[in-house]
CSV table of C-alpha atoms in Angstrom, one decimal:
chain,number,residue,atom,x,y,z
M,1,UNK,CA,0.0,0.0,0.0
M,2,UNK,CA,3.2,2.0,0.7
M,3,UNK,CA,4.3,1.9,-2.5
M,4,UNK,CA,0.7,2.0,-4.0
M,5,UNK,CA,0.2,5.8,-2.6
M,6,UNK,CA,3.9,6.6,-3.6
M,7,UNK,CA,3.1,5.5,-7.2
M,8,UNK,CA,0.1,7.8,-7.1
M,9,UNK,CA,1.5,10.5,-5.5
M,10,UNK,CA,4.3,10.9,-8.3
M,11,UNK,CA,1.3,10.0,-11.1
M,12,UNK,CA,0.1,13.1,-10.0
M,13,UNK,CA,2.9,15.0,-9.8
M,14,UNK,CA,3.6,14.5,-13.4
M,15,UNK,CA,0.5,15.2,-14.8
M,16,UNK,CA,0.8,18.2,-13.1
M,17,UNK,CA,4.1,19.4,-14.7
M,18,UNK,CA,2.8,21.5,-17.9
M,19,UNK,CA,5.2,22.4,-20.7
M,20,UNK,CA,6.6,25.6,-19.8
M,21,UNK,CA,7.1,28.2,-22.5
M,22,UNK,CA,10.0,31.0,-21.8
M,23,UNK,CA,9.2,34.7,-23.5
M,24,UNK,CA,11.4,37.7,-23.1
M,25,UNK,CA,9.0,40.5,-23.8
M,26,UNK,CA,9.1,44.4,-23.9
M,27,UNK,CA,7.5,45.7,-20.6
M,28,UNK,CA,3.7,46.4,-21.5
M,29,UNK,CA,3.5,44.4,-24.7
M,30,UNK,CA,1.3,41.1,-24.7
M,31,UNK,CA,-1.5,41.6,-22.4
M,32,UNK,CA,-2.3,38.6,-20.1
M,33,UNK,CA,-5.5,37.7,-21.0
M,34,UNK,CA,-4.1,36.6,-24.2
M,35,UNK,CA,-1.2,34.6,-22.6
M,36,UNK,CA,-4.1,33.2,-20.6
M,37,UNK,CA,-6.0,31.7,-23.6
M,38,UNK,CA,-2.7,30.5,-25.0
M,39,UNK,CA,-2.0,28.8,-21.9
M,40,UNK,CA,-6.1,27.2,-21.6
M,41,UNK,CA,-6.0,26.1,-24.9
M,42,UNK,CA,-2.0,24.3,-25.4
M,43,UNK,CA,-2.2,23.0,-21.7
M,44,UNK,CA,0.7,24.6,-21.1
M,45,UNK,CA,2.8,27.5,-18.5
M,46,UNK,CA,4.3,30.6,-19.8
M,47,UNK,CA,6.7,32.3,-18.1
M,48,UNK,CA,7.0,35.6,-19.1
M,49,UNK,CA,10.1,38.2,-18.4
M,50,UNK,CA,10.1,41.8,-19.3
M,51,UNK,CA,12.8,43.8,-20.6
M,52,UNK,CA,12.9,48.1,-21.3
M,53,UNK,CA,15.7,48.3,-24.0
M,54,UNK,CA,16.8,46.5,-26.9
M,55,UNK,CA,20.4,47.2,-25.1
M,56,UNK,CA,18.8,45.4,-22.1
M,57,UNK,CA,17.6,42.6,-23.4
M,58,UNK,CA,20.3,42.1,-25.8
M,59,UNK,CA,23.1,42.3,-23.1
M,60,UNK,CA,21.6,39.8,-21.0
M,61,UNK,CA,21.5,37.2,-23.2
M,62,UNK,CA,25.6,37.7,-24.0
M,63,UNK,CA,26.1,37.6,-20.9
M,64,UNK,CA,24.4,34.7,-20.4
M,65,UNK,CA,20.8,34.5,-20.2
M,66,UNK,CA,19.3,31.5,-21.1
M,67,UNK,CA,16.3,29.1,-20.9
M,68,UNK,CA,13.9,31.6,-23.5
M,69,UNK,CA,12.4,30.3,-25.7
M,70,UNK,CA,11.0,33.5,-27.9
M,71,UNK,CA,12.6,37.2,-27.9
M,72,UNK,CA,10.6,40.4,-29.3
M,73,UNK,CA,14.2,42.7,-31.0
M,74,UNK,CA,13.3,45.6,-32.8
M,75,UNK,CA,14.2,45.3,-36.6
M,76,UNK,CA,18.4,46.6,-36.2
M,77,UNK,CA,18.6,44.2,-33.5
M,78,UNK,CA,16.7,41.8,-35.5
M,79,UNK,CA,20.0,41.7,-38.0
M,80,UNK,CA,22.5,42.2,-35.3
M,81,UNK,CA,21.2,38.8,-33.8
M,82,UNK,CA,20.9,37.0,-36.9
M,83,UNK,CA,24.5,38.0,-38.3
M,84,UNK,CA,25.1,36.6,-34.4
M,85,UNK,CA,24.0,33.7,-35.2
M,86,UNK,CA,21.5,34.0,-32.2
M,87,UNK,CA,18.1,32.7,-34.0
M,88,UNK,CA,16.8,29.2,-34.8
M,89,UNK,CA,15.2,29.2,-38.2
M,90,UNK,CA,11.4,30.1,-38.6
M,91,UNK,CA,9.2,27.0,-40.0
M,92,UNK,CA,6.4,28.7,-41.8
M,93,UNK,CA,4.9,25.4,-42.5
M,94,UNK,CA,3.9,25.6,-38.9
M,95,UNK,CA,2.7,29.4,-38.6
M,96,UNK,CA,0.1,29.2,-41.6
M,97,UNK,CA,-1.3,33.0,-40.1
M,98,UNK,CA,1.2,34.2,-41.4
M,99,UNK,CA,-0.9,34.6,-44.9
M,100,UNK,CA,-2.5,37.7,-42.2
M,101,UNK,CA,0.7,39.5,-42.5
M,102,UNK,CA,0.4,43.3,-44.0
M,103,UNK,CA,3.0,42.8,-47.2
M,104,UNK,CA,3.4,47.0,-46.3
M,105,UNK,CA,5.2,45.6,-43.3
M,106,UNK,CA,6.9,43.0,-44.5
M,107,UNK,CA,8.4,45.2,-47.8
M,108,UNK,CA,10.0,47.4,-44.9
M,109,UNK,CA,11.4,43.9,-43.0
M,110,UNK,CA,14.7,44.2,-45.0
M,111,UNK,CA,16.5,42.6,-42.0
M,112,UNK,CA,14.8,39.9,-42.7
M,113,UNK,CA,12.0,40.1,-45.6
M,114,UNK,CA,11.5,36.1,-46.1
M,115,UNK,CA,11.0,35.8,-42.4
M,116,UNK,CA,13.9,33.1,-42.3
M,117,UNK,CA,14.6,34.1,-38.6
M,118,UNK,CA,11.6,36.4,-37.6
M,119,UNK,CA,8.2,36.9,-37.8
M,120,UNK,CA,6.4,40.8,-37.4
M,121,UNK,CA,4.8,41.2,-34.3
M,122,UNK,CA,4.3,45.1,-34.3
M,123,UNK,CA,4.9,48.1,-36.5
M,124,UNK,CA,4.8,51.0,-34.4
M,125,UNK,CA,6.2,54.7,-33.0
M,126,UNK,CA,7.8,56.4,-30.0
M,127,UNK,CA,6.3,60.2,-29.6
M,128,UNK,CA,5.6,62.6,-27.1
M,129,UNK,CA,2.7,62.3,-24.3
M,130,UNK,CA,1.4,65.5,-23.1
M,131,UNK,CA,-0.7,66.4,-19.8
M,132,UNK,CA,-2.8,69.5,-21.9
M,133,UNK,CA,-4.2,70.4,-18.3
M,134,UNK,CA,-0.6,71.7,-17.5
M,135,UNK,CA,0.6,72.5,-21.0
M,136,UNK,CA,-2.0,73.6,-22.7
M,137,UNK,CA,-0.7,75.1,-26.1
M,138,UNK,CA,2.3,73.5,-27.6
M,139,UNK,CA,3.4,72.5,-31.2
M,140,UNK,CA,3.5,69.3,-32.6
M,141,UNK,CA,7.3,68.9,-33.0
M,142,UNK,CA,10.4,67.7,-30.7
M,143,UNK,CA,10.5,71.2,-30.2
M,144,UNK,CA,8.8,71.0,-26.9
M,145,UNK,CA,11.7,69.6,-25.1
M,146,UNK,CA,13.6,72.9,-26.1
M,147,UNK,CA,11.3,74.7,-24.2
M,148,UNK,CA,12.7,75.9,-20.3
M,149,UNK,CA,9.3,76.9,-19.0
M,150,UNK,CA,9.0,73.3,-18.9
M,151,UNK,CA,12.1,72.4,-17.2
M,152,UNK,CA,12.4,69.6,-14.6
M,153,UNK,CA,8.9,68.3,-15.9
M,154,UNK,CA,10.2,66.4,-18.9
M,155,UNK,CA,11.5,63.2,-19.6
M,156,UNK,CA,13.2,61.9,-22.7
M,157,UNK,CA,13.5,58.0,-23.3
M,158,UNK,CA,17.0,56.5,-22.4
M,159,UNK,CA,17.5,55.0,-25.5
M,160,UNK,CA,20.4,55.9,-27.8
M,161,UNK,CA,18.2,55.3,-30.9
M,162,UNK,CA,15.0,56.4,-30.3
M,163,UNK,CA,16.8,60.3,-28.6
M,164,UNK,CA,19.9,59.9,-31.2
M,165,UNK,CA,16.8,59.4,-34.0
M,166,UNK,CA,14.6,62.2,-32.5
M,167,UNK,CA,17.6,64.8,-32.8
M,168,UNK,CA,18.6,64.2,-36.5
M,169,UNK,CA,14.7,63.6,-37.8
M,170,UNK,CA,14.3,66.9,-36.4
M,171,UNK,CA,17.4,69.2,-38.1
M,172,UNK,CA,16.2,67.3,-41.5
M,173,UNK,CA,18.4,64.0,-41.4
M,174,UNK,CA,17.8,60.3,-41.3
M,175,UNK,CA,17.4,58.5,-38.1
M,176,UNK,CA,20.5,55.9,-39.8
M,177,UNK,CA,22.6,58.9,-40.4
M,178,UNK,CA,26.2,58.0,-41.1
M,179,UNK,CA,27.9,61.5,-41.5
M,180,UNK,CA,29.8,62.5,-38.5
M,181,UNK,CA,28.4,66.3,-39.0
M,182,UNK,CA,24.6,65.3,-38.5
M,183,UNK,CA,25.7,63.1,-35.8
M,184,UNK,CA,27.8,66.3,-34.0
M,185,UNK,CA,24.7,68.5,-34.6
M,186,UNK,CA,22.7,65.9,-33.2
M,187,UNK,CA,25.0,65.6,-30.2
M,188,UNK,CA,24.5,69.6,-29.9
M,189,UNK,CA,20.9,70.0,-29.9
M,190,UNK,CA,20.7,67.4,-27.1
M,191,UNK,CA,22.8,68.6,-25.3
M,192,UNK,CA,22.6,72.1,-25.3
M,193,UNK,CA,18.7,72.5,-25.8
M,194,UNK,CA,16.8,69.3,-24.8
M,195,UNK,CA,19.0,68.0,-21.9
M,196,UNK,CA,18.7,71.1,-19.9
M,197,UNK,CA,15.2,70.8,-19.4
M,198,UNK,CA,14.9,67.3,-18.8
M,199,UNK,CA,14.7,65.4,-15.3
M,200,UNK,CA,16.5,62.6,-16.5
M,201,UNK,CA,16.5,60.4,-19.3
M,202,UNK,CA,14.1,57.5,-18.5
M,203,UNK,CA,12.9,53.9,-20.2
M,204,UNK,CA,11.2,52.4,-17.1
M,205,UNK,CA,9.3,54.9,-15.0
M,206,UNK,CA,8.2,58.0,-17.1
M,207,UNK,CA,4.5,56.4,-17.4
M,208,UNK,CA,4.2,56.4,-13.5
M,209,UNK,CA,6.3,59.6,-13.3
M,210,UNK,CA,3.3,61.0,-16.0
M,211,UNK,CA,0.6,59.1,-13.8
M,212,UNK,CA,1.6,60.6,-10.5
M,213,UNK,CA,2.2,64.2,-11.9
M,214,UNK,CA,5.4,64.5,-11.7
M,215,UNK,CA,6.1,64.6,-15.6
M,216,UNK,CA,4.4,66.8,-17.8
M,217,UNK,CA,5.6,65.6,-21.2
M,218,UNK,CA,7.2,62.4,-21.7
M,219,UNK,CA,9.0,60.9,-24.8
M,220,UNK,CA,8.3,57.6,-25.2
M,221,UNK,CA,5.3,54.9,-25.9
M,222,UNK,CA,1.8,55.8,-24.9
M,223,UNK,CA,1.0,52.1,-24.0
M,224,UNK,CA,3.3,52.4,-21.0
M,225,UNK,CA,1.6,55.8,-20.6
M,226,UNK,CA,-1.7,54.1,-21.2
M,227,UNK,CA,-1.4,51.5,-18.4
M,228,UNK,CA,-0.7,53.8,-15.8
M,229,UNK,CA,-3.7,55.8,-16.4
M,230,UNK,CA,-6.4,53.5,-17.4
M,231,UNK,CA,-8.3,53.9,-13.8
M,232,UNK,CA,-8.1,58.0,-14.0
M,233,UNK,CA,-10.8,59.4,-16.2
M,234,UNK,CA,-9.9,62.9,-16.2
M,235,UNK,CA,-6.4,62.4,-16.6
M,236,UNK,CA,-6.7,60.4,-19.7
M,237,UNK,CA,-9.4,62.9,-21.0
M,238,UNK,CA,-6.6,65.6,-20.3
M,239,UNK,CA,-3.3,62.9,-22.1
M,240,UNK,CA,-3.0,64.0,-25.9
M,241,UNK,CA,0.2,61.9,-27.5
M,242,UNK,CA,1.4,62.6,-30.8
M,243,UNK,CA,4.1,61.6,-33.6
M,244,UNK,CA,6.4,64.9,-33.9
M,245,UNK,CA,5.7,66.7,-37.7
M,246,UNK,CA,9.3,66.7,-38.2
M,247,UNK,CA,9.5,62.3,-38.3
M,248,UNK,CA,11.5,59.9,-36.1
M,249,UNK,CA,12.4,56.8,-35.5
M,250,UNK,CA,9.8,53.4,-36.0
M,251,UNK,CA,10.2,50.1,-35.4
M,252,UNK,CA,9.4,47.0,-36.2
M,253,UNK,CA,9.2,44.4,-33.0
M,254,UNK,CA,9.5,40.8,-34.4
M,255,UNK,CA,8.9,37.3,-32.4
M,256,UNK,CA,12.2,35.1,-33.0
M,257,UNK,CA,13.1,32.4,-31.5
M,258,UNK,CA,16.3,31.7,-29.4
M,259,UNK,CA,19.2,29.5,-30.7
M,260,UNK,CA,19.0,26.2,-28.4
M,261,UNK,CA,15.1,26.6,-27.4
M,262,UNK,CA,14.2,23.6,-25.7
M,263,UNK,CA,10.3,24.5,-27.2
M,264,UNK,CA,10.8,25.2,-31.1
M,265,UNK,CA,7.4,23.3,-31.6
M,266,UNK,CA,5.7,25.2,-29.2
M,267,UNK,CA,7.1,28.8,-29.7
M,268,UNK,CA,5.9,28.1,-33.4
M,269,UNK,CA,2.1,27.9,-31.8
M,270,UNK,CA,2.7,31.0,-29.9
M,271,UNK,CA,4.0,32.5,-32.6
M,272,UNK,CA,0.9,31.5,-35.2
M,273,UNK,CA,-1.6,32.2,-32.0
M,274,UNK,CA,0.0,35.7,-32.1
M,275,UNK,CA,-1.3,36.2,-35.5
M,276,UNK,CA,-5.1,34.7,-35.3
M,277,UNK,CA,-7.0,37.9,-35.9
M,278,UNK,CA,-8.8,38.1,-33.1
M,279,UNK,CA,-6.0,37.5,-30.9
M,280,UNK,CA,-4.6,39.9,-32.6
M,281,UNK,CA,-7.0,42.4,-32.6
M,282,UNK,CA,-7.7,41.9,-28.6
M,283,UNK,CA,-3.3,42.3,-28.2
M,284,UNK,CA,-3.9,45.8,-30.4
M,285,UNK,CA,-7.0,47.2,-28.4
M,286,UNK,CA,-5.4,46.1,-24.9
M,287,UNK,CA,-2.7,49.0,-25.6
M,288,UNK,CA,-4.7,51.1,-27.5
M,289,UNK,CA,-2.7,50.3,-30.5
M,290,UNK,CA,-3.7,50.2,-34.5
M,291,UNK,CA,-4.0,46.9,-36.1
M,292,UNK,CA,-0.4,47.9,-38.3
M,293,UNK,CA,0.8,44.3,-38.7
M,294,UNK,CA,-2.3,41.8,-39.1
M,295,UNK,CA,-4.6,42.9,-41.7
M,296,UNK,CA,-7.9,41.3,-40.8
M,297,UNK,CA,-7.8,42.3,-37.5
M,298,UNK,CA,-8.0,45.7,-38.3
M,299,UNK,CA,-11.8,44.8,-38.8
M,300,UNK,CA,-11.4,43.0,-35.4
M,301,UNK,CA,-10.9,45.7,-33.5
M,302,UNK,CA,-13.3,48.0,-31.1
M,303,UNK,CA,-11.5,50.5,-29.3
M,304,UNK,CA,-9.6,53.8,-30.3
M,305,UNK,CA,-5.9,53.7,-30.8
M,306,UNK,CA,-3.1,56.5,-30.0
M,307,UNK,CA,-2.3,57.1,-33.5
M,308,UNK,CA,-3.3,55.3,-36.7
M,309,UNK,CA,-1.2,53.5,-39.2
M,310,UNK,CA,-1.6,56.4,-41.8
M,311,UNK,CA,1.2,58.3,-39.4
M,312,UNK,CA,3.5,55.7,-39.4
M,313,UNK,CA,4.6,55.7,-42.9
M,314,UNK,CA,5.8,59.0,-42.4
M,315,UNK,CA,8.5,57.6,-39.9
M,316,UNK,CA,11.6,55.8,-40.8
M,317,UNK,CA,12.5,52.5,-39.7
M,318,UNK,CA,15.7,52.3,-37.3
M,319,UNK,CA,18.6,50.2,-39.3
M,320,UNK,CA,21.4,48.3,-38.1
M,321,UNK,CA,24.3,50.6,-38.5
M,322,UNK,CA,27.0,47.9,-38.6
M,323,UNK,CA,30.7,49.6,-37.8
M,324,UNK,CA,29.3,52.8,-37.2
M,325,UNK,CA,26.8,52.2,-34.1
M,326,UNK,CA,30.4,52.6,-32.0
M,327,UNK,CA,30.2,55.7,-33.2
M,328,UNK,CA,26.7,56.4,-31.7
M,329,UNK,CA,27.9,54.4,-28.5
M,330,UNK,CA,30.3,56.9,-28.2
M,331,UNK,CA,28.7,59.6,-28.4
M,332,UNK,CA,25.4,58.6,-26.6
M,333,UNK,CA,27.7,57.2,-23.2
M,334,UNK,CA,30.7,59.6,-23.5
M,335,UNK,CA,28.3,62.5,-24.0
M,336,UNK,CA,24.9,62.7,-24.0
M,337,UNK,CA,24.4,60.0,-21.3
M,338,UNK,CA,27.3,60.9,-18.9
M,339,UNK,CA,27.6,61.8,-15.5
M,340,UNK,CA,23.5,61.0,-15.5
């Protein structure tokens, strides 16, 4: 009988050991209720790990990370990891929603534009968040952080791209610029006219920093915004985000999986559950996103979204910049970046 209930007791234990699935995710990205259905309907555990930065996320697995299963790079990490050697190889055969896939999107994909290592998960933009109760009459531009009545209210994303891109979209230039004068005129504007007025420069709190009052106007991406308000009425009656006039930086965030997954079969279903429509469509109206990637669930969706996929298109996709991103290192941490 001893060995009867021991017999049982490990039965059970076994059947209670799901498949575990390992995502590293950007912070505010794949709401739960979808990673809940995913989970019902595979039998299956998710564990689910956020990162704030490409650099972040990117870092940690050189240094070591492992166990995930499926990463979310934005399209110049996308190529950095692949040229890395860092990706297993996509299976379409096993990801047939694919065929939901805007080709819009996928003609700007040039990382990766036969999805051999990646598959689109979202086409989207950083901008500016504005509390209108406090700042009532501004222009649309990344003029706003030149502004010192605003001083000390103001946040700026710390992200060498997305600032970097902001600065050179706005004297004229392209967020991928090469030439060591835009970059130095880049480098001046920050420093000498955005900086100045900024608290800090800031990737993980400036939605709570907004929420609380504390920031005014925040660079960065409404969903994180977004989350942070949802139970405050008036303040999100008063929360007006735009895409600066003048461009910036876009991005492409694509689901890849990891070199050595344990769970290639199964990141593939995550992957393909990704793209149903209506999973899709409930991932776009969590975050008050447009439907930019999956077409069919544009006719999905129900609520409003931040900005619509009309504005995109007048943003420029961030490239990999090979040889020369030590030259934006060096002048993002040696610069721009220090003594913060």
């Amino acid at each position: 009988m001893k060995k009867m209930g021991i017999i049982i007791a490990c039965l059970v234990f076994l059947c209670g050991c799901k498949e575990k699935l390992y995502i590293y995710n950007w912070a505010y990205y794949t709401p739960e209720s979808v990673i809940e259905k995913f989970e019902k309907e595979f039998d299956v555990s998710v564990k689910y790990d956020e990162f704030n930065s490409n650099e972040e996320m990117y870092a940690k697995l050189k240094a070591g990370g492992k166990g995930y299963d499926i990463v979310f790079p934005t399209g110049d990490f996308v190529s950095i990891m692949i040229n890395q050697d860092m990706f297993e190889k996509i299976d379409k055969s096993l990801v047939p929603n694919i065929v939901h896939i805007d080709p819009l999107v996928l003609e700007r994909t040039t990382y990766d534009p036969e999805m051999e290592y990646s598959v689109p998960y979202y086409f989207g933009a950083a901008g500016v968040v504005v509390n209108t109760s406090k700042v009532p009459v501004f222009e649309e531009s990344w003029s706003i952080f030149a502004r010192d009545d605003l001083r000390n209210r103001m946040t700026m994303l710390d992200d060498m791209r997305e600032v970097m891109g902001a600065a050179l979209s706005f004297l004229g230039y392209s967020v991928n610029s090469k030439d060591t004068t835009h970059l130095l005129a880049a480098q001046n504007l920050i420093n000498n006219s955005w900086k100045p007025n900024l608290v800090k420069f800031d990737a993980e709190s400036f939605g709570k920093g907004y929420a609380n009052g504390d920031f005014w106007v925040v660079h960065g991406y409404p969903e994180n915004v977004f989350e942070e308000i949802f139970d405050n009425p008036a303040l999100i009656r008063d929360t007006y985000f735009y895409i600066p006039k003048e461009g910036g930086s876009s991005y492409i965030d694509s689901m890849c999986i990891l070199k050595g997954s344990k769970k290639v079969e199964l990141a593939h279903k995550f992957i393909n559950f990704i793209h149903r429509p209506e999973i899709y469509a409930e991932f776009a109206d969590e975050w008050g996103f447009p439907a930019t990637v999956n077409v069919p669930a544009r006719l999905l969706k129900t609520g409003e979204s931040w900005y619509t996929y009309e504005e995109l298109l007048d943003t420029e996709l961030k490239e990999d910049l090979g040889p020369d991103l030590d030259v934006y290192n060096n002048i993002w941490f040696n610069s721009i970046r220090a003594g913060q």
